[in-house]
Short mmCIF file of C-alpha atoms in Angstrom, two decimals:
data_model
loop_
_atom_site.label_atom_id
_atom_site.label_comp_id
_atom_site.label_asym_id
_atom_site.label_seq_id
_atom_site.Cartn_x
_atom_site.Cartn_y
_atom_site.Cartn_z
CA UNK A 1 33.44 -21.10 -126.89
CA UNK A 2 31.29 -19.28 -129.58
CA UNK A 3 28.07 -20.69 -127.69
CA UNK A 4 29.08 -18.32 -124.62
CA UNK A 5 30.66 -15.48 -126.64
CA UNK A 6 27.07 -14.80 -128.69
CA UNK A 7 24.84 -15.45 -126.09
CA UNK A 8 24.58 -11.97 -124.66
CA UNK A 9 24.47 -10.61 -127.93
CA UNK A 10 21.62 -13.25 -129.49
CA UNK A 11 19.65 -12.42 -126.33
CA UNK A 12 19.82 -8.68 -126.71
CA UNK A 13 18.58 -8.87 -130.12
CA UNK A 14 15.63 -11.48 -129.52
CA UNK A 15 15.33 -8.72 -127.24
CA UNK A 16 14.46 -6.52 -130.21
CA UNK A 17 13.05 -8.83 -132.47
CA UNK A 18 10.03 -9.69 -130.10
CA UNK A 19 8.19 -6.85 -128.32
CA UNK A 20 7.91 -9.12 -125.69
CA UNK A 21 8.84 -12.75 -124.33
CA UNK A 22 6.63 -14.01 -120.87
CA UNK A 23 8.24 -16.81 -119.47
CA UNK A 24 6.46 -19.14 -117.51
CA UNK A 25 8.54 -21.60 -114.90
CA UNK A 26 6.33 -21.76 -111.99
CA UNK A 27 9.10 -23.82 -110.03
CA UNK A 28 13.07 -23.88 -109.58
CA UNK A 29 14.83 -26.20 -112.06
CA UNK A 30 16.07 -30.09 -110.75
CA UNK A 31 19.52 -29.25 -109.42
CA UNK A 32 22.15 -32.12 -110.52
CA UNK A 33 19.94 -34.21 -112.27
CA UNK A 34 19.82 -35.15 -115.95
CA UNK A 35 17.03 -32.91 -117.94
CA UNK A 36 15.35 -32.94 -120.99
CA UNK A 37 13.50 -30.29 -122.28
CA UNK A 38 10.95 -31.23 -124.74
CA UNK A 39 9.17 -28.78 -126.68
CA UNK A 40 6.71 -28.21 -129.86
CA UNK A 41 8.27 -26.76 -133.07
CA UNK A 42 6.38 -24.11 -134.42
CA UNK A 43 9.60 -22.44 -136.25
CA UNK A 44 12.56 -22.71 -137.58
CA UNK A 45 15.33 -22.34 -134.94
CA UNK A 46 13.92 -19.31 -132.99
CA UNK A 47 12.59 -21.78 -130.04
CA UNK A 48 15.98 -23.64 -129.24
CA UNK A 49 17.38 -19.46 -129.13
CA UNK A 50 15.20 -18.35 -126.66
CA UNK A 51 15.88 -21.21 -124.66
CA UNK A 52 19.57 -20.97 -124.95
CA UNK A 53 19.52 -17.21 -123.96
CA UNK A 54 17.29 -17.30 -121.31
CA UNK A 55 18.10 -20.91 -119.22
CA UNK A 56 21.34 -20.39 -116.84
CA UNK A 57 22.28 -23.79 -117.63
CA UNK A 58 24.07 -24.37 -121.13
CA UNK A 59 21.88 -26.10 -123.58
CA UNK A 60 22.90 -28.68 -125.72
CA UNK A 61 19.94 -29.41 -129.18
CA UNK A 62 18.88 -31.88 -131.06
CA UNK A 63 18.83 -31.35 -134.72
CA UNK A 64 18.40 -32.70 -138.24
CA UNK A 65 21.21 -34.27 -139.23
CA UNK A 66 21.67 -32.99 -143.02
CA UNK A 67 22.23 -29.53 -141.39
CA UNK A 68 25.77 -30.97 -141.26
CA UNK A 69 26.37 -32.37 -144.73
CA UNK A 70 29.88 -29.88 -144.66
CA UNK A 71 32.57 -30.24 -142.73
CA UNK A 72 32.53 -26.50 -141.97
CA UNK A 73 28.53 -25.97 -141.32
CA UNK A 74 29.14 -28.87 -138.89
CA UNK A 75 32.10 -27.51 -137.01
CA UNK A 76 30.21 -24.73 -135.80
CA UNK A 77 27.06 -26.39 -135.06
CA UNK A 78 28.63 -28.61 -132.89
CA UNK A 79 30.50 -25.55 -131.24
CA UNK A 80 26.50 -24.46 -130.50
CA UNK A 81 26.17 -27.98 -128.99
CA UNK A 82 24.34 -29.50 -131.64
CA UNK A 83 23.83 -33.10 -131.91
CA UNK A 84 22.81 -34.57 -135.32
CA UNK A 85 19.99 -37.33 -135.71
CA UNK A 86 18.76 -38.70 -138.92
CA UNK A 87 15.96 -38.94 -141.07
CA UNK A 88 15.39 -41.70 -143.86
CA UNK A 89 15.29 -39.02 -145.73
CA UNK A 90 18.77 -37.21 -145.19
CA UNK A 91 20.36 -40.14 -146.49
CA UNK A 92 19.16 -43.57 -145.98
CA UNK A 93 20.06 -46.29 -143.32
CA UNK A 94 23.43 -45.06 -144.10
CA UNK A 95 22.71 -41.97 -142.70
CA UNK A 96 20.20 -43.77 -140.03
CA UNK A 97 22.97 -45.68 -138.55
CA UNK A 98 24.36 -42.71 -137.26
CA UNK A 99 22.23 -42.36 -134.86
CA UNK A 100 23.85 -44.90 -132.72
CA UNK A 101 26.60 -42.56 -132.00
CA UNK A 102 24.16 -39.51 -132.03
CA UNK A 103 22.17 -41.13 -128.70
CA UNK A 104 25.37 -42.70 -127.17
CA UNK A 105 26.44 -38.47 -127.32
CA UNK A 106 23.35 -37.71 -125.74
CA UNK A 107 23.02 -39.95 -123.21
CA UNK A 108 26.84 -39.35 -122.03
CA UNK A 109 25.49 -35.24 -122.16
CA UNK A 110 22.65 -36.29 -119.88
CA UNK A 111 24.71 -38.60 -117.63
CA UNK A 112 27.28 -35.45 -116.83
CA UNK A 113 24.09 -33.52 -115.49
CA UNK A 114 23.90 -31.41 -118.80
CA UNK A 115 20.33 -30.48 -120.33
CA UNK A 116 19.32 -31.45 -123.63
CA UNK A 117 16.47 -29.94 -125.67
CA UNK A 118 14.41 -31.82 -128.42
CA UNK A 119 12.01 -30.80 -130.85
CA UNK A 120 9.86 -33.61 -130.04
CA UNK A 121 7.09 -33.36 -133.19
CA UNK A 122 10.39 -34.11 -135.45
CA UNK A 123 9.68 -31.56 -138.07
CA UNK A 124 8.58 -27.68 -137.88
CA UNK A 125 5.16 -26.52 -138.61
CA UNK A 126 3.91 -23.18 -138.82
CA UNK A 127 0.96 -23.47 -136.95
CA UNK A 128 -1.43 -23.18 -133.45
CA UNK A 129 -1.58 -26.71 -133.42
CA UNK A 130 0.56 -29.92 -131.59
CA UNK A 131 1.36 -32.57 -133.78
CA UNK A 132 1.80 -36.06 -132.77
CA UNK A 133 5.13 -36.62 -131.30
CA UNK A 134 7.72 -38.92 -132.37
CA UNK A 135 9.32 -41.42 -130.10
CA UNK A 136 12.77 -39.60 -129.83
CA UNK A 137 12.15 -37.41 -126.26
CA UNK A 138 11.25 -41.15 -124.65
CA UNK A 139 13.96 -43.20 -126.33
CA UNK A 140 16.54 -40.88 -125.37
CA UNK A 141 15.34 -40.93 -121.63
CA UNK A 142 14.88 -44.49 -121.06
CA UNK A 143 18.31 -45.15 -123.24
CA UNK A 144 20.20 -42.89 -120.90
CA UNK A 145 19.04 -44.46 -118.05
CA UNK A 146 19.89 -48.06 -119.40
CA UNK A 147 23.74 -46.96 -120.82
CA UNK A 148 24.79 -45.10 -118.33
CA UNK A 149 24.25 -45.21 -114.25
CA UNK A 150 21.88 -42.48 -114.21
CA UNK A 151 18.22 -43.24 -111.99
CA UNK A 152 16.59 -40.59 -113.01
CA UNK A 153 16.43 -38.55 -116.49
CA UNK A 154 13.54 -35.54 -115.76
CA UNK A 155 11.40 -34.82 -118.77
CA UNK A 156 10.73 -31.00 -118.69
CA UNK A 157 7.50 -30.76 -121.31
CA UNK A 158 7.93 -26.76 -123.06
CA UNK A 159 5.26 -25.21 -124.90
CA UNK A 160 6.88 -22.62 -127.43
CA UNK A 161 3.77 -20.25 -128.71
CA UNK A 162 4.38 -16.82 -131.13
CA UNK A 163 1.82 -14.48 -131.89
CA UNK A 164 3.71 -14.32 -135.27
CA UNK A 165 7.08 -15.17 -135.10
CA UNK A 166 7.45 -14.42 -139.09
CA UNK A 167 7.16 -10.95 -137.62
CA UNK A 168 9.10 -8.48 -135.84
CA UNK A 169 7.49 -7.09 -133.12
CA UNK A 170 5.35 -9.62 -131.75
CA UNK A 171 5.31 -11.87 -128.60
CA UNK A 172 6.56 -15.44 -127.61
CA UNK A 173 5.06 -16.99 -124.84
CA UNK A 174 7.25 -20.02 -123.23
CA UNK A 175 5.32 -22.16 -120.75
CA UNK A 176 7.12 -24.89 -118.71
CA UNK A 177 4.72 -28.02 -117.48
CA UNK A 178 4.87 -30.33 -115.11
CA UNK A 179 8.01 -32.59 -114.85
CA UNK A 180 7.74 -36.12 -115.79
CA UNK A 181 10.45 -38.85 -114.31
CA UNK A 182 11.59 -41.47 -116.88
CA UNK A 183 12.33 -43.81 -113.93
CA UNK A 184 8.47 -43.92 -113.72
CA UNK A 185 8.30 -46.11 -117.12
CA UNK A 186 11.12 -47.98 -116.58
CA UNK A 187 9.18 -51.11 -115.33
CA UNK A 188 7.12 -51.26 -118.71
CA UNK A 189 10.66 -50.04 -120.99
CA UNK A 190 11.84 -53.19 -119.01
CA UNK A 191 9.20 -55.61 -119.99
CA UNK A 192 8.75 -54.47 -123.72
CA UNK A 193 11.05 -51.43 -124.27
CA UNK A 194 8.64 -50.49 -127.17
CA UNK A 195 5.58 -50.24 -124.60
CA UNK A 196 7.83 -48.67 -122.24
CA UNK A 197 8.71 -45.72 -125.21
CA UNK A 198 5.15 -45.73 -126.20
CA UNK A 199 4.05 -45.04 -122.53
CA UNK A 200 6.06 -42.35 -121.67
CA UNK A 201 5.74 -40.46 -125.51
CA UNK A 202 1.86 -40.31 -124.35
CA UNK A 203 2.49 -39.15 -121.07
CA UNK A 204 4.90 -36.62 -122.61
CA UNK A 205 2.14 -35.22 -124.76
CA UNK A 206 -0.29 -35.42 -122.33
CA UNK A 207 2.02 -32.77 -120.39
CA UNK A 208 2.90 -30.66 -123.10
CA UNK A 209 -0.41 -29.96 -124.65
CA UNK A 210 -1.47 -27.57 -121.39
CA UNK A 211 1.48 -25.00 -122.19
CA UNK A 212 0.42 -25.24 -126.37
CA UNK A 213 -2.11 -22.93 -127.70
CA UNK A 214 -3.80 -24.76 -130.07
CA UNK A 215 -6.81 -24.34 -132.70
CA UNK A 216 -7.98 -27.63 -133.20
CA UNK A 217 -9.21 -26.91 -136.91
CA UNK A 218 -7.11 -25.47 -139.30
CA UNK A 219 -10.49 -23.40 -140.94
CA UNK A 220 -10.97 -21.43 -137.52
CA UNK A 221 -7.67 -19.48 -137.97
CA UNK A 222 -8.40 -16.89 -139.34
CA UNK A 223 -10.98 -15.74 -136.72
CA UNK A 224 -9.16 -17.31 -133.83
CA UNK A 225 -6.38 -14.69 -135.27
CA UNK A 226 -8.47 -11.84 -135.35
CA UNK A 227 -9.93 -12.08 -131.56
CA UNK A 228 -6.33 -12.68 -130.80
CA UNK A 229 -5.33 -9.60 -132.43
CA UNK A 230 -8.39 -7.74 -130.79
CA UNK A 231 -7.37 -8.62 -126.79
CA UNK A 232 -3.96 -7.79 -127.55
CA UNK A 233 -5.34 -4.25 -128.88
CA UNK A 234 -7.09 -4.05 -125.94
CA UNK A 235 -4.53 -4.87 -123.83
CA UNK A 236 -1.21 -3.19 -125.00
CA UNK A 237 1.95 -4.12 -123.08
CA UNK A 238 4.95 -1.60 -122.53
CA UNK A 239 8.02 -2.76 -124.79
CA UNK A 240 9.88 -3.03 -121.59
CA UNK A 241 10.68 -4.38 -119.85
CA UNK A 242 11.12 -7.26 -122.52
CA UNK A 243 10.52 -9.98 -120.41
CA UNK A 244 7.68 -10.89 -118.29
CA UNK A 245 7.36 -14.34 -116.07
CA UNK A 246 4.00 -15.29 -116.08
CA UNK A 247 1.42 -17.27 -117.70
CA UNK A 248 -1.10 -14.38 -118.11
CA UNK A 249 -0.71 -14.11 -121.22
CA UNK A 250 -0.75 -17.12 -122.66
CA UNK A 251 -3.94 -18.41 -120.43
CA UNK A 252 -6.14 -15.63 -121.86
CA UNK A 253 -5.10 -16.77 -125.76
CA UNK A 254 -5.62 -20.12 -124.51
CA UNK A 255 -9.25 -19.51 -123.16
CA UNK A 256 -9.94 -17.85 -126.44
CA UNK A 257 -8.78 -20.47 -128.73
CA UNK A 258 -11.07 -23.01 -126.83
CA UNK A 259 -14.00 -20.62 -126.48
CA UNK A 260 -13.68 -20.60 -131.00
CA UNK A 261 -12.72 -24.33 -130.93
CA UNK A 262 -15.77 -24.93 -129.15
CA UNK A 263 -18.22 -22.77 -130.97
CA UNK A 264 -21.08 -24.58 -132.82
CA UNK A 265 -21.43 -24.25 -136.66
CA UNK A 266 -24.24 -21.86 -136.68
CA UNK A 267 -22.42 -20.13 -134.17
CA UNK A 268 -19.18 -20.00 -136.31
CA UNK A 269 -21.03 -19.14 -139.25
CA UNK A 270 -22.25 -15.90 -137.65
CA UNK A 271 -19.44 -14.77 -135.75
CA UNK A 272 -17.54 -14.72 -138.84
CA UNK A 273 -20.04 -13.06 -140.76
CA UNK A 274 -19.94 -10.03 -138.13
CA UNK A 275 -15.99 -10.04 -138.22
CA UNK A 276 -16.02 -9.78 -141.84
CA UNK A 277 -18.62 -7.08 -141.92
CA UNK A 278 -16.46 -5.00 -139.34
CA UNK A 279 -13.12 -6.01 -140.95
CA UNK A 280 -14.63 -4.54 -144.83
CA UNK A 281 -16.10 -1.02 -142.66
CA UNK A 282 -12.45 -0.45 -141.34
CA UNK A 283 -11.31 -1.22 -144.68
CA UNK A 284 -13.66 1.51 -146.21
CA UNK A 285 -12.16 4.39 -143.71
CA UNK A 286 -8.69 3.45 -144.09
CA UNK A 287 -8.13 2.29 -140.62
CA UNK A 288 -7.74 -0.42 -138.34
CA UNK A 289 -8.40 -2.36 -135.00
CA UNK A 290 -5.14 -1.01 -133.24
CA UNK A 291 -6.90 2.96 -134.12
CA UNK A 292 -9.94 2.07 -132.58
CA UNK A 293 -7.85 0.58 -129.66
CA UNK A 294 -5.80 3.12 -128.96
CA UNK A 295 -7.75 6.55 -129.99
CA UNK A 296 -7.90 8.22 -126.47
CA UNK A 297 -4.22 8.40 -126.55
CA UNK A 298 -3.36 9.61 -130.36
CA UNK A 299 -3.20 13.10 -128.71
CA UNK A 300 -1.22 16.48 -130.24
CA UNK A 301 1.14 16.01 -127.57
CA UNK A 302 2.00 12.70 -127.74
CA UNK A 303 2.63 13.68 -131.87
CA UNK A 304 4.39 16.54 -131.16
CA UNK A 305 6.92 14.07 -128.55
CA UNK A 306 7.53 12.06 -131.41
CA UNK A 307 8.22 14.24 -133.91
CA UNK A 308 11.03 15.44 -131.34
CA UNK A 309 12.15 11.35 -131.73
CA UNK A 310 12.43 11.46 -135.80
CA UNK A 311 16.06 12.27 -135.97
CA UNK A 312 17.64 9.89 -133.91
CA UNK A 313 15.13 7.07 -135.27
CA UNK A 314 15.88 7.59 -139.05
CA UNK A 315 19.84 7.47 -137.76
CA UNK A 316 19.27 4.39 -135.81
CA UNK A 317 17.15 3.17 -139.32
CA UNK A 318 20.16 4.44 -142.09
CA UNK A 319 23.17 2.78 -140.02
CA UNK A 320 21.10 -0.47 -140.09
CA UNK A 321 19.51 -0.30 -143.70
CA UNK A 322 22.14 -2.08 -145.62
CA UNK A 323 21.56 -5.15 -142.93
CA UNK A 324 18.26 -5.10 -143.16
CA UNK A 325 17.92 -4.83 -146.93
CA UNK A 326 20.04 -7.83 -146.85
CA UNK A 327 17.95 -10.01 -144.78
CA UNK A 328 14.63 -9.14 -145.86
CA UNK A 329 16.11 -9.90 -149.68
CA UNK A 330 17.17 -12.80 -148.67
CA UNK A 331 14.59 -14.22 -146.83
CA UNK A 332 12.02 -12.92 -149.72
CA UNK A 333 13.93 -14.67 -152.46
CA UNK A 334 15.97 -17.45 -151.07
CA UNK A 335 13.89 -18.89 -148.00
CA UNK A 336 10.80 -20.76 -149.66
CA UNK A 337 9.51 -22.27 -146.31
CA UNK A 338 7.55 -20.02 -143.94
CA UNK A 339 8.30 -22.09 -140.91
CA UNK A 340 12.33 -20.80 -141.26
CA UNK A 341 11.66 -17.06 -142.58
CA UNK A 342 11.61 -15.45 -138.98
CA UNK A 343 14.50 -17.44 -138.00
CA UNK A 344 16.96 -16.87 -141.13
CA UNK A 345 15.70 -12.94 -140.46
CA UNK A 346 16.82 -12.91 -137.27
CA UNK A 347 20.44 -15.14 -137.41
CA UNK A 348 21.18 -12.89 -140.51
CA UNK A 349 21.33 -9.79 -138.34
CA UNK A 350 22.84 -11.47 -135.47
CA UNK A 351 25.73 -12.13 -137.95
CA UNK A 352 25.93 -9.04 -139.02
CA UNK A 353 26.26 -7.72 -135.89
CA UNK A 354 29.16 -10.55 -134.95
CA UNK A 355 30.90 -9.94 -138.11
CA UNK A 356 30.90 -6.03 -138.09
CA UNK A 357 30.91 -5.00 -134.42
CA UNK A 358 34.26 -5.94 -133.54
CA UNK A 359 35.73 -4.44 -136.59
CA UNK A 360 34.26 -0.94 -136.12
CA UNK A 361 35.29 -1.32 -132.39
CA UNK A 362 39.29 -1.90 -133.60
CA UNK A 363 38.83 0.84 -136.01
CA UNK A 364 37.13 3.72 -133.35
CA UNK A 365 39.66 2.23 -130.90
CA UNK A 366 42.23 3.18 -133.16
CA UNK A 367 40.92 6.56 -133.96
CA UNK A 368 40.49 7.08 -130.02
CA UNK A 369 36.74 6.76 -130.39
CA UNK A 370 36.37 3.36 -129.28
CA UNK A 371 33.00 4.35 -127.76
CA UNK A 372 30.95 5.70 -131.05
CA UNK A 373 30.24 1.98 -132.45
CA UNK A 374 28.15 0.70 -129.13
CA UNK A 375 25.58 3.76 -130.19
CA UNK A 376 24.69 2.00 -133.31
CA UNK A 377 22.51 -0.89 -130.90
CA UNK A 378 21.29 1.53 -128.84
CA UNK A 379 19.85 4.14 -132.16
CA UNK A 380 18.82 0.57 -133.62
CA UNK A 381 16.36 -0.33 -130.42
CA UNK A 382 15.58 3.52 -129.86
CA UNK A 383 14.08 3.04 -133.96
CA UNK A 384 12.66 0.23 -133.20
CA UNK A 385 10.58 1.28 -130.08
CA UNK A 386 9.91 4.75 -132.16
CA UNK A 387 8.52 2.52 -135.15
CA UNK A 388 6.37 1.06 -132.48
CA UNK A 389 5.11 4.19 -130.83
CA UNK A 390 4.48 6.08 -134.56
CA UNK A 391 2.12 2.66 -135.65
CA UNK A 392 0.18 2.88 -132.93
CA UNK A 393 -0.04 7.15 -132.96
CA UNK A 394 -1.01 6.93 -136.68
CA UNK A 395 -3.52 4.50 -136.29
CA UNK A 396 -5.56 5.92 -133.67
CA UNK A 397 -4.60 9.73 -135.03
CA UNK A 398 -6.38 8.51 -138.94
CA UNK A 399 -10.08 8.34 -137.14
CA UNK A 400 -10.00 12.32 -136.25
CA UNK A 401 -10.52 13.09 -139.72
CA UNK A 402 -13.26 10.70 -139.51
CA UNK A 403 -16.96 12.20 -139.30
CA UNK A 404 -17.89 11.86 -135.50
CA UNK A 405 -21.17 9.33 -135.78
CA UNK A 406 -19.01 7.00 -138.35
CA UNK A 407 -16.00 6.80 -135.40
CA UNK A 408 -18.90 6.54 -132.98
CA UNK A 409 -20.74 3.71 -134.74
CA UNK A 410 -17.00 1.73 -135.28
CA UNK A 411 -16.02 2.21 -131.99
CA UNK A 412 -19.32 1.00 -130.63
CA UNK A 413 -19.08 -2.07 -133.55
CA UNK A 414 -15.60 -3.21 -131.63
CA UNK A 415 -16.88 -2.61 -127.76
CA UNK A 416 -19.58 -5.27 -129.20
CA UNK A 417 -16.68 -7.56 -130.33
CA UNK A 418 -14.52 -7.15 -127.21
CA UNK A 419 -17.72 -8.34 -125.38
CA UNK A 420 -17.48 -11.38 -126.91
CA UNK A 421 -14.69 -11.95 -125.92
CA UNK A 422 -14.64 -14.92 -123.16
#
């Protein structure tokens, strides 16, 4: 019940949270069959809610099992059809053993046509990489297919990619590959159900690793980062709508991350001497890539439009402060790992939103203004946007107090860098 009362809600505000979500599924979905969706997991939880929100079908996850070590915690995970698998380290072969029940769960899910999402690396990793992938995604297919009188389990590989999902603002881009069919493996599962698992947790990866954008070496981030940072300059989307269904966007950050995983040493070594250069000039004027980016269009007008906007921005801003104050303490003080910052963010709000709505609704409908709450989302996403539109005004707007030949010579610095660009 809860799963289908908050899922408008959740998707409005991951609606908010990202600037923008592209959604790649280049083919209609396997009607009545058993699915899995296996994906890479670069955060915390923020994957499994985009896919909930966003897939017609109801999803059921599956997730680390000392997540429900109380009674209460596990209630409602399991009302967000969560199914719990464990780790030696929640607890042991104790703990391990109830697994059993955890794939017997599954494989009934899958065998009444139900999807089922895994997190098939098996732990969370901040990161533009795909780590090796445990066993899980194939066991559960080939299982299913052996308990129950299913033929066919289809293996739907996911790639989950954020621009930076530990900020607001940003983009996630959600690619689907090419289905793999379990019954496929089940001649090897048959023969040695180790080589059968083995077979099909390559093929798996061999799927996924298309839709993942990866930087093979952990020392080329930062620059990989920066060109990212300059093409999306360059190439500014409009906030809405919020969601786009294409690949686009995802291919280009692709070819860039291979054109830097590819680049020789020397090649490296210079590139990131340039980068640095530019990076310490626009440090010197006080500005940034997004000014140089968007210059042309920091006009009088445009400031003069958004001054108009202040008023109902800062009232969308002060009936949300408290909230936000509130998350962003808690995920500064209390959240130590960076992989679960965006996500605790992001459910902290959502629950302040399912907590508080519905009382201020019973109180204005008492009052006869049952209306006045519902403008508290819409001055919250009108602030948002407005932040949006003011960062990027600001930006360009610093460089014309800048002496013409020092803009001139920046600006013609970054054309140099776009150019690079493959």
């Amino acid at each position: 019940m809860l799963y289908f009362l908050t899922r408008f809600p959740a998707k409005i505000l991951l609606g908010t949270y990202f600037r923008n979500i592209h959604l790649n599924l280049p083919y209609q979905l396997p009607k009545d069959q058993a699915i899995i969706f296996a994906a890479n997991h670069p955060t915390g939880f923020l994957e499994p809610c985009i896919m909930a929100c966003w897939l017609d079908q109801p999803l059921y996850f599956v997730v680390r099992g000392n997540l429900f070590s109380k009674k209460l915690v596990a209630f409602f995970l399991e009302t967000y059809h969560m199914i719990p698998f464990f780790r030696m380290k929640d607890g042991g072969y104790t703990k391990i053993r109830n697994n059993f029940k955890s794939f017997d769960r599954a494989h009934h899910i899958l065998a009444s046509k139900k999807p089922v999402m895994i997190l098939a690396e098996g732990l969370t990793i901040h990161e533009k990489r795909l780590r090796p992938l445990m066993k899980g995604t194939a066991r559960m297919a080939l299982g299913a297919m052996d308990d129950t009188d299913l033929t066919e389990v289809v293996i739907i590989p996911v790639g989950i990619n954020f621009t930076d999902s530990n900020q607001v603002r940003t983009e996630a881009m959600i690619s689907f590959g090419t289905p793999i069919y379990a019954s496929h493996f089940q001649g090897a599962y048959a023969e040695n159900a180790n080589k059968g698992i083995l077979e099909l947790t390559r093929e798996v990866r061999r799927r996924l690793e298309p839709e993942v954008l990866i930087i093979q070496n952990p020392e080329r981030d930062q620059l990989a980062e920066f060109f990212f940072e300059l093409y999306r300059n360059d190439h500014l989307l409009a906030s809405w709508p919020v969601t786009t269904r294409d690949d686009h966007r995802l291919r280009r950050h692709q070819q860039i991350a291979n054109w830097i995983n590819n680049l020789s040493d020397t090649d490296l070594a210079e590139l990131e001497t340039e980068v640095q250069q530019y990076q310490k000039a626009l440090k010197e004027q006080h500005v940034n890539d997004l000014g140089l980016a968007t210059f042309g269009q920091s006009t009088p007008a445009t400031g003069l439009l958004l001054a108009l906007m202040v008023l109902p921005a800062l009232l969308g801003w002060l009936l949300h402060w408290p909230l936000l104050a509130f998350a962003r303490y808690m995920v500064k003080y209390q959240v130590k790992s960076l992989e679960f910052k965006g996500s605790i963010f992001y459910v902290i709000i959502l629950g302040g939103y399912l907590v508080f709505m519905p009382i201020l609704l019973i109180i204005a409908a008492l009052k006869g203004y049952w209306y006045l709450p519902l403008f508290i989302p819409i001055l919250g996403y009108f602030c948002v946007n407005f932040r949006d539109k003011l960062k990027r005004w600001q930006s360009g707007w610093r460089l014309r107090s800048m002496p013409e030949k020092v803009r001139s010579k920046l600006l013609a610095w970054r054309l140099e860098l776009v150019h690079k660009l493959p």
